[in-house]
mmCIF file of C-alpha atoms (C1' of nucleotides) in Angstrom:
data_model
loop_
_atom_site.group_PDB
_atom_site.id
_atom_site.type_symbol
_atom_site.label_atom_id
_atom_site.label_comp_id
_atom_site.label_asym_id
_atom_site.label_seq_id
_atom_site.Cartn_x
_atom_site.Cartn_y
_atom_site.Cartn_z
ATOM 1 C CA MET A 1 -92.192 -47.577 -232.354
ATOM 2 C CA ILE A 2 -93.726 -48.544 -235.663
ATOM 3 C CA VAL A 3 -95.018 -52.049 -235.915
ATOM 4 C CA THR A 4 -95.655 -53.474 -239.346
ATOM 5 C CA LEU A 5 -98.061 -56.360 -239.364
ATOM 6 C CA THR A 6 -98.015 -58.987 -242.024
ATOM 7 C CA GLY A 7 -101.170 -59.504 -243.992
ATOM 8 C CA ARG A 8 -101.752 -62.777 -242.186
ATOM 9 C CA GLN A 9 -101.533 -61.100 -238.804
ATOM 10 C CA THR A 10 -103.838 -58.303 -239.870
ATOM 11 C CA LEU A 11 -106.501 -60.759 -240.997
ATOM 12 C CA ARG A 12 -106.051 -63.050 -238.023
ATOM 13 C CA ASP A 13 -106.223 -60.270 -235.459
ATOM 14 C CA ALA A 14 -109.245 -58.474 -236.884
ATOM 15 C CA GLY A 15 -111.343 -57.425 -233.934
ATOM 16 C CA HIS A 16 -114.461 -57.091 -236.030
ATOM 17 C CA PRO A 17 -115.628 -58.236 -239.466
ATOM 18 C CA LEU A 18 -115.358 -54.643 -240.659
ATOM 19 C CA ASP A 19 -111.678 -54.595 -239.734
ATOM 20 C CA ALA A 20 -111.072 -57.494 -242.090
ATOM 21 C CA ALA A 21 -113.209 -55.913 -244.799
ATOM 22 C CA ARG A 22 -111.293 -52.632 -244.582
ATOM 23 C CA ALA A 23 -108.019 -54.528 -244.737
ATOM 24 C CA VAL A 24 -108.996 -56.254 -247.968
ATOM 25 C CA LEU A 25 -110.663 -53.259 -249.644
ATOM 26 C CA GLY A 26 -108.345 -51.466 -252.056
ATOM 27 C CA GLY A 27 -105.900 -54.357 -252.205
ATOM 28 C CA THR A 28 -105.019 -56.488 -255.189
ATOM 29 C CA LEU A 29 -105.778 -60.081 -256.051
ATOM 30 C CA THR A 30 -103.658 -61.949 -258.548
ATOM 31 C CA VAL A 31 -104.727 -65.241 -260.050
ATOM 32 C CA GLY A 32 -102.391 -66.457 -262.745
ATOM 33 C CA THR A 33 -101.749 -63.605 -265.147
ATOM 34 C CA VAL A 34 -104.767 -61.587 -264.048
ATOM 35 C CA ARG A 35 -104.426 -58.915 -261.390
ATOM 36 C CA VAL A 36 -107.338 -56.857 -260.080
ATOM 37 C CA ARG A 37 -107.905 -54.096 -257.560
ATOM 38 C CA VAL A 38 -110.674 -54.893 -255.108
ATOM 39 C CA VAL A 39 -113.135 -51.999 -254.969
ATOM 40 C CA GLU A 40 -116.125 -53.567 -253.184
ATOM 41 C CA VAL A 41 -116.366 -56.113 -250.375
ATOM 42 C CA GLU A 42 -118.831 -57.440 -247.854
ATOM 43 C CA ALA A 43 -117.994 -58.643 -244.359
ATOM 44 C CA TYR A 44 -119.463 -61.898 -243.123
ATOM 45 C CA GLY A 45 -119.157 -63.220 -239.587
ATOM 46 C CA GLY A 46 -119.555 -66.696 -238.207
ATOM 47 C CA ASP A 47 -121.553 -68.978 -235.976
ATOM 48 C CA PRO A 48 -123.264 -68.078 -232.688
ATOM 49 C CA SER A 49 -120.477 -69.579 -230.605
ATOM 50 C CA GLY A 50 -117.930 -67.225 -232.123
ATOM 51 C CA PRO A 51 -117.296 -63.507 -231.624
ATOM 52 C CA TRP A 52 -119.279 -62.362 -234.691
ATOM 53 C CA PRO A 53 -122.555 -64.277 -235.027
ATOM 54 C CA ASP A 54 -123.984 -63.565 -238.463
ATOM 55 C CA PRO A 55 -127.199 -65.274 -239.647
ATOM 56 C CA ALA A 56 -126.339 -64.290 -243.224
ATOM 57 C CA SER A 57 -123.010 -66.093 -243.178
ATOM 58 C CA HIS A 58 -122.486 -69.512 -244.694
ATOM 59 C CA SER A 59 -120.749 -70.455 -241.465
ATOM 60 C CA TYR A 60 -123.627 -69.477 -239.176
ATOM 61 C CA ARG A 61 -124.883 -73.057 -238.829
ATOM 62 C CA GLY A 62 -121.478 -74.463 -238.096
ATOM 63 C CA ARG A 63 -118.700 -76.059 -240.036
ATOM 64 C CA SER A 64 -119.484 -78.051 -243.173
ATOM 65 C CA PRO A 65 -117.440 -79.357 -246.081
ATOM 66 C CA ARG A 66 -118.371 -76.295 -248.113
ATOM 67 C CA ASN A 67 -117.580 -73.593 -245.574
ATOM 68 C CA SER A 68 -114.656 -75.173 -243.750
ATOM 69 C CA VAL A 69 -112.174 -72.686 -245.230
ATOM 70 C CA MET A 70 -113.939 -69.926 -243.305
ATOM 71 C CA PHE A 71 -112.985 -71.731 -240.087
ATOM 72 C CA GLY A 72 -109.379 -72.251 -241.060
ATOM 73 C CA GLU A 73 -106.242 -70.163 -241.484
ATOM 74 C CA PRO A 74 -106.773 -66.471 -242.230
ATOM 75 C CA GLY A 75 -105.866 -65.319 -245.708
ATOM 76 C CA HIS A 76 -107.180 -68.321 -247.590
ATOM 77 C CA LEU A 77 -109.578 -68.264 -250.521
ATOM 78 C CA TYR A 78 -113.088 -69.548 -249.873
ATOM 79 C CA VAL A 79 -114.771 -70.225 -253.217
ATOM 80 C CA TYR A 80 -118.397 -71.316 -253.280
ATOM 81 C CA ARG A 81 -120.896 -71.990 -256.017
ATOM 82 C CA SER A 82 -123.691 -69.470 -255.953
ATOM 83 C CA TYR A 83 -127.162 -70.326 -257.214
ATOM 84 C CA GLY A 84 -125.704 -73.293 -258.992
ATOM 85 C CA MET A 85 -123.901 -71.301 -261.647
ATOM 86 C CA HIS A 86 -121.497 -68.664 -260.347
ATOM 87 C CA PHE A 87 -118.291 -68.946 -258.380
ATOM 88 C CA CYS A 88 -117.848 -66.343 -255.675
ATOM 89 C CA ALA A 89 -114.747 -65.697 -253.604
ATOM 90 C CA ASN A 90 -114.113 -64.772 -249.995
ATOM 91 C CA VAL A 91 -110.935 -64.136 -248.030
ATOM 92 C CA SER A 92 -110.957 -65.942 -244.693
ATOM 93 C CA TYR A 93 -110.065 -64.033 -241.567
ATOM 94 C CA GLY A 94 -109.894 -64.568 -237.829
ATOM 95 C CA PRO A 95 -107.945 -67.141 -235.826
ATOM 96 C CA VAL A 96 -108.047 -70.803 -236.748
ATOM 97 C CA GLY A 97 -111.341 -72.185 -235.502
ATOM 98 C CA VAL A 98 -113.147 -68.847 -235.722
ATOM 99 C CA ALA A 99 -115.193 -68.431 -238.887
ATOM 100 C CA GLY A 100 -115.125 -65.253 -240.938
ATOM 101 C CA GLY A 101 -114.998 -64.228 -244.571
ATOM 102 C CA VAL A 102 -114.732 -61.113 -246.697
ATOM 103 C CA LEU A 103 -116.750 -61.537 -249.890
ATOM 104 C CA LEU A 104 -115.035 -59.997 -252.902
ATOM 105 C CA ARG A 105 -117.884 -58.214 -254.657
ATOM 106 C CA ALA A 106 -116.180 -56.171 -257.372
ATOM 107 C CA ALA A 107 -112.783 -55.276 -258.758
ATOM 108 C CA GLU A 108 -111.009 -53.286 -261.451
ATOM 109 C CA VAL A 109 -108.749 -55.177 -263.836
ATOM 110 C CA VAL A 110 -105.136 -54.034 -263.555
ATOM 111 C CA GLU A 111 -103.372 -56.711 -265.592
ATOM 112 C CA GLY A 112 -104.504 -59.396 -267.956
ATOM 113 C CA ASP A 113 -107.234 -57.535 -269.827
ATOM 114 C CA GLU A 114 -106.946 -59.852 -272.816
ATOM 115 C CA LEU A 115 -107.592 -63.033 -270.856
ATOM 116 C CA VAL A 116 -110.373 -61.336 -268.891
ATOM 117 C CA ALA A 117 -111.987 -60.182 -272.132
ATOM 118 C CA SER A 118 -111.989 -63.756 -273.415
ATOM 119 C CA ARG A 119 -113.654 -64.939 -270.207
ATOM 120 C CA ARG A 120 -116.227 -62.151 -270.227
ATOM 121 C CA PRO A 121 -117.430 -61.763 -273.807
ATOM 122 C CA GLY A 122 -120.180 -59.315 -274.493
ATOM 123 C CA ILE A 123 -119.636 -56.910 -271.644
ATOM 124 C CA ARG A 124 -120.584 -53.344 -272.436
ATOM 125 C CA ARG A 125 -117.557 -51.728 -270.872
ATOM 126 C CA PRO A 126 -114.299 -52.860 -269.274
ATOM 127 C CA ALA A 127 -115.489 -51.833 -265.818
ATOM 128 C CA ASP A 128 -118.179 -54.523 -265.997
ATOM 129 C CA ALA A 129 -115.646 -57.356 -266.264
ATOM 130 C CA ALA A 130 -115.461 -58.027 -262.511
ATOM 131 C CA ARG A 131 -118.501 -56.033 -261.389
ATOM 132 C CA GLY A 132 -120.453 -58.237 -259.002
ATOM 133 C CA PRO A 133 -119.183 -61.299 -257.124
ATOM 134 C CA GLY A 134 -120.178 -63.850 -259.753
ATOM 135 C CA ASN A 135 -118.662 -61.780 -262.511
ATOM 136 C CA LEU A 136 -115.494 -61.356 -260.485
ATOM 137 C CA GLY A 137 -115.237 -65.119 -260.181
ATOM 138 C CA SER A 138 -115.664 -65.494 -263.930
ATOM 139 C CA ALA A 139 -113.115 -62.800 -264.744
ATOM 140 C CA MET A 140 -110.542 -64.464 -262.495
ATOM 141 C CA GLY A 141 -111.349 -67.928 -263.824
ATOM 142 C CA LEU A 142 -112.177 -69.223 -260.355
ATOM 143 C CA THR A 143 -113.653 -72.656 -259.751
ATOM 144 C CA LEU A 144 -114.029 -74.925 -256.740
ATOM 145 C CA GLU A 145 -110.517 -76.150 -257.477
ATOM 146 C CA HIS A 146 -109.268 -72.866 -256.083
ATOM 147 C CA ASN A 147 -111.091 -73.303 -252.795
ATOM 148 C CA GLY A 148 -108.737 -73.182 -249.838
ATOM 149 C CA PHE A 149 -105.753 -71.709 -251.625
ATOM 150 C CA ASP A 150 -103.414 -69.703 -249.449
ATOM 151 C CA LEU A 151 -103.468 -66.118 -250.717
ATOM 152 C CA LEU A 152 -100.575 -64.998 -248.558
ATOM 153 C CA GLY A 153 -98.301 -67.983 -248.933
ATOM 154 C CA VAL A 154 -96.671 -70.180 -251.471
ATOM 155 C CA ASP A 155 -99.634 -71.419 -253.477
ATOM 156 C CA PRO A 156 -98.716 -70.937 -257.141
ATOM 157 C CA GLY A 157 -100.357 -68.167 -259.080
ATOM 158 C CA MET A 158 -102.391 -66.833 -256.188
ATOM 159 C CA CYS A 159 -101.601 -63.651 -254.310
ATOM 160 C CA LEU A 160 -103.428 -61.064 -252.241
ATOM 161 C CA THR A 161 -102.143 -57.705 -251.104
ATOM 162 C CA LEU A 162 -104.098 -55.804 -248.507
ATOM 163 C CA GLY A 163 -105.500 -52.355 -249.206
ATOM 164 C CA ASN A 164 -106.145 -51.245 -245.628
ATOM 165 C CA ALA A 165 -108.594 -48.697 -246.983
ATOM 166 C CA THR A 166 -109.278 -45.653 -244.860
ATOM 167 C CA GLU A 167 -111.676 -43.824 -247.177
ATOM 168 C CA TYR A 168 -114.688 -45.728 -248.363
ATOM 169 C CA ARG A 169 -118.462 -45.822 -248.419
ATOM 170 C CA ASP A 170 -120.626 -48.296 -246.575
ATOM 171 C CA GLY A 171 -124.134 -49.630 -246.937
ATOM 172 C CA PRO A 172 -126.388 -52.645 -246.406
ATOM 173 C CA ARG A 173 -125.397 -56.011 -247.786
ATOM 174 C CA VAL A 174 -126.723 -57.196 -251.119
ATOM 175 C CA GLY A 175 -129.105 -60.032 -251.810
ATOM 176 C CA ILE A 176 -129.559 -61.491 -248.353
ATOM 177 C CA ALA A 177 -132.835 -61.996 -246.512
ATOM 178 C CA VAL A 178 -131.555 -61.799 -242.933
ATOM 179 C CA ALA A 179 -129.301 -59.238 -241.242
ATOM 180 C CA ALA A 180 -129.333 -57.328 -244.536
ATOM 181 C CA ASP A 181 -129.090 -53.928 -242.918
ATOM 182 C CA ARG A 182 -125.825 -54.334 -241.132
ATOM 183 C CA PRO A 183 -123.561 -51.768 -242.798
ATOM 184 C CA TRP A 184 -121.077 -54.443 -243.741
ATOM 185 C CA ARG A 185 -120.749 -53.668 -247.446
ATOM 186 C CA LEU A 186 -117.816 -51.372 -248.167
ATOM 187 C CA TRP A 187 -116.758 -49.856 -251.468
ATOM 188 C CA LEU A 188 -114.413 -47.278 -252.926
ATOM 189 C CA ASP A 189 -116.370 -44.230 -253.967
ATOM 190 C CA GLY A 190 -116.213 -43.354 -257.638
ATOM 191 C CA SER A 191 -115.112 -46.686 -259.043
ATOM 192 C CA PRO A 192 -117.164 -47.646 -262.094
ATOM 193 C CA ALA A 193 -116.700 -51.301 -261.179
ATOM 194 C CA VAL A 194 -118.766 -51.050 -257.982
ATOM 195 C CA SER A 195 -121.923 -53.098 -258.391
ATOM 196 C CA ALA A 196 -125.447 -51.760 -258.114
ATOM 197 C CA TYR A 197 -127.288 -52.267 -254.849
ATOM 198 C CA ARG A 198 -129.960 -54.945 -255.102
ATOM 199 C CA ARG A 199 -132.017 -55.635 -252.024
ATOM 200 C CA SER A 200 -133.290 -59.159 -251.569
ATOM 201 C CA PRO A 201 -137.056 -59.336 -252.127
ATOM 202 C CA ARG A 202 -137.118 -61.558 -249.045
ATOM 203 C CA ALA A 203 -135.527 -58.964 -246.813
ATOM 204 C CA PRO A 204 -137.977 -57.001 -244.668
ATOM 205 C CA ALA A 205 -138.483 -53.411 -245.725
ATOM 206 C CA PRO A 206 -136.128 -51.131 -243.845
ATOM 207 C CA THR A 207 -137.929 -49.132 -241.173
ATOM 208 C CA THR A 208 -135.812 -46.024 -241.705
ATOM 209 C CA ARG A 209 -134.109 -44.510 -244.697
ATOM 210 C CA TRP A 210 -130.522 -45.629 -244.939
ATOM 211 C CA ASP A 211 -129.129 -42.109 -244.894
ATOM 212 C CA ASP A 212 -131.076 -41.290 -241.744
ATOM 213 C CA ARG A 213 -130.031 -44.192 -239.649
ATOM 214 C CA VAL A 214 -127.493 -44.003 -236.916
ATOM 215 C CA ARG A 215 -124.458 -46.168 -237.277
ATOM 216 C CA ASP A 216 -121.988 -47.026 -234.598
ATOM 217 C "C1'" DT B 1 -139.413 -54.899 -261.929
ATOM 218 C "C1'" DT B 2 -139.848 -59.981 -262.591
ATOM 219 C "C1'" DC B 3 -138.064 -64.412 -264.256
ATOM 220 C "C1'" DA B 4 -135.269 -68.626 -265.611
ATOM 221 C "C1'" DT B 5 -131.344 -70.574 -264.570
ATOM 222 C "C1'" DG B 6 -129.850 -74.868 -261.693
ATOM 223 C "C1'" DA B 7 -125.883 -76.894 -257.713
ATOM 224 C "C1'" DT B 8 -125.944 -77.745 -253.095
ATOM 225 C "C1'" DA B 9 -127.123 -77.599 -248.216
ATOM 226 C "C1'" DA B 10 -130.466 -77.904 -244.845
ATOM 227 C "C1'" DG B 11 -134.802 -79.371 -243.107
ATOM 228 C "C1'" DG B 12 -139.086 -82.261 -243.131
ATOM 229 C "C1'" DC C 1 -138.369 -84.885 -251.430
ATOM 230 C "C1'" DT C 2 -138.922 -79.746 -250.786
ATOM 231 C "C1'" DT C 3 -137.222 -75.368 -250.060
ATOM 232 C "C1'" DA C 4 -133.881 -71.619 -249.869
ATOM 233 C "C1'" DT C 5 -129.740 -69.561 -251.432
ATOM 234 C "C1'" DC C 6 -123.590 -64.146 -250.087
ATOM 235 C "C1'" DA C 7 -126.382 -63.824 -258.469
ATOM 236 C "C1'" DT C 8 -126.905 -62.587 -263.233
ATOM 237 C "C1'" DG C 9 -128.675 -61.314 -267.733
ATOM 238 C "C1'" DA C 10 -132.511 -60.988 -270.294
ATOM 239 C "C1'" DA C 11 -137.305 -60.302 -270.814
ATOM 240 C "C1'" DC C 12 -141.221 -57.578 -269.591
#
DNA sequence: TTCATGATAAGG
DNA sequence: CTTATCATGAAC
């Protein structure tokens, strides 16, 4: 018997942060008249009392006004201000009360190129429009007003379809000082919109080469 | 490869 | 009040 899960169920029942990341990767996000295909994501877990403790996650030190969406219904948009100037977007996952988020790191523009171009003047090539989480936020026109929107429900102008990617690359997460080497960054191989890997200068040097390490 | 940028949360 | 941060583009 074939069971088709709704997107909400898939995100709620993720058994691991990577399950949620795989579900989102390859899907589409629509905000207003702009639709993009998500080609790079990072999984983030939650606090130590939950199933996926993650010191790199905004929710690691418990619920706060900023991160509360991560603790809420799966399939909602968690928008945060990064370094005071960029807006980055996550998709919440896990049951209500359990924190988790999939950071949207890069996407290809499918619809709305004109509006995106006006929001991202000066880019060298179209693939750079939503390349990197801050750039993705700019291209989609995201602000804190979008925080908490239901991506799988009735909120106007906001829609997420899951990609449930089965073929992808993985690697260490970008720009974080702790738990940087968990292979929780996933991307679609070959997409020109995938961002470049930048290791945090605060992260300890990896003890083994990435390609040599064993992953489970 | 390093730096300025500059909001917000967390810790002293 | 001080420090760190799920980043970016430009300068070096």
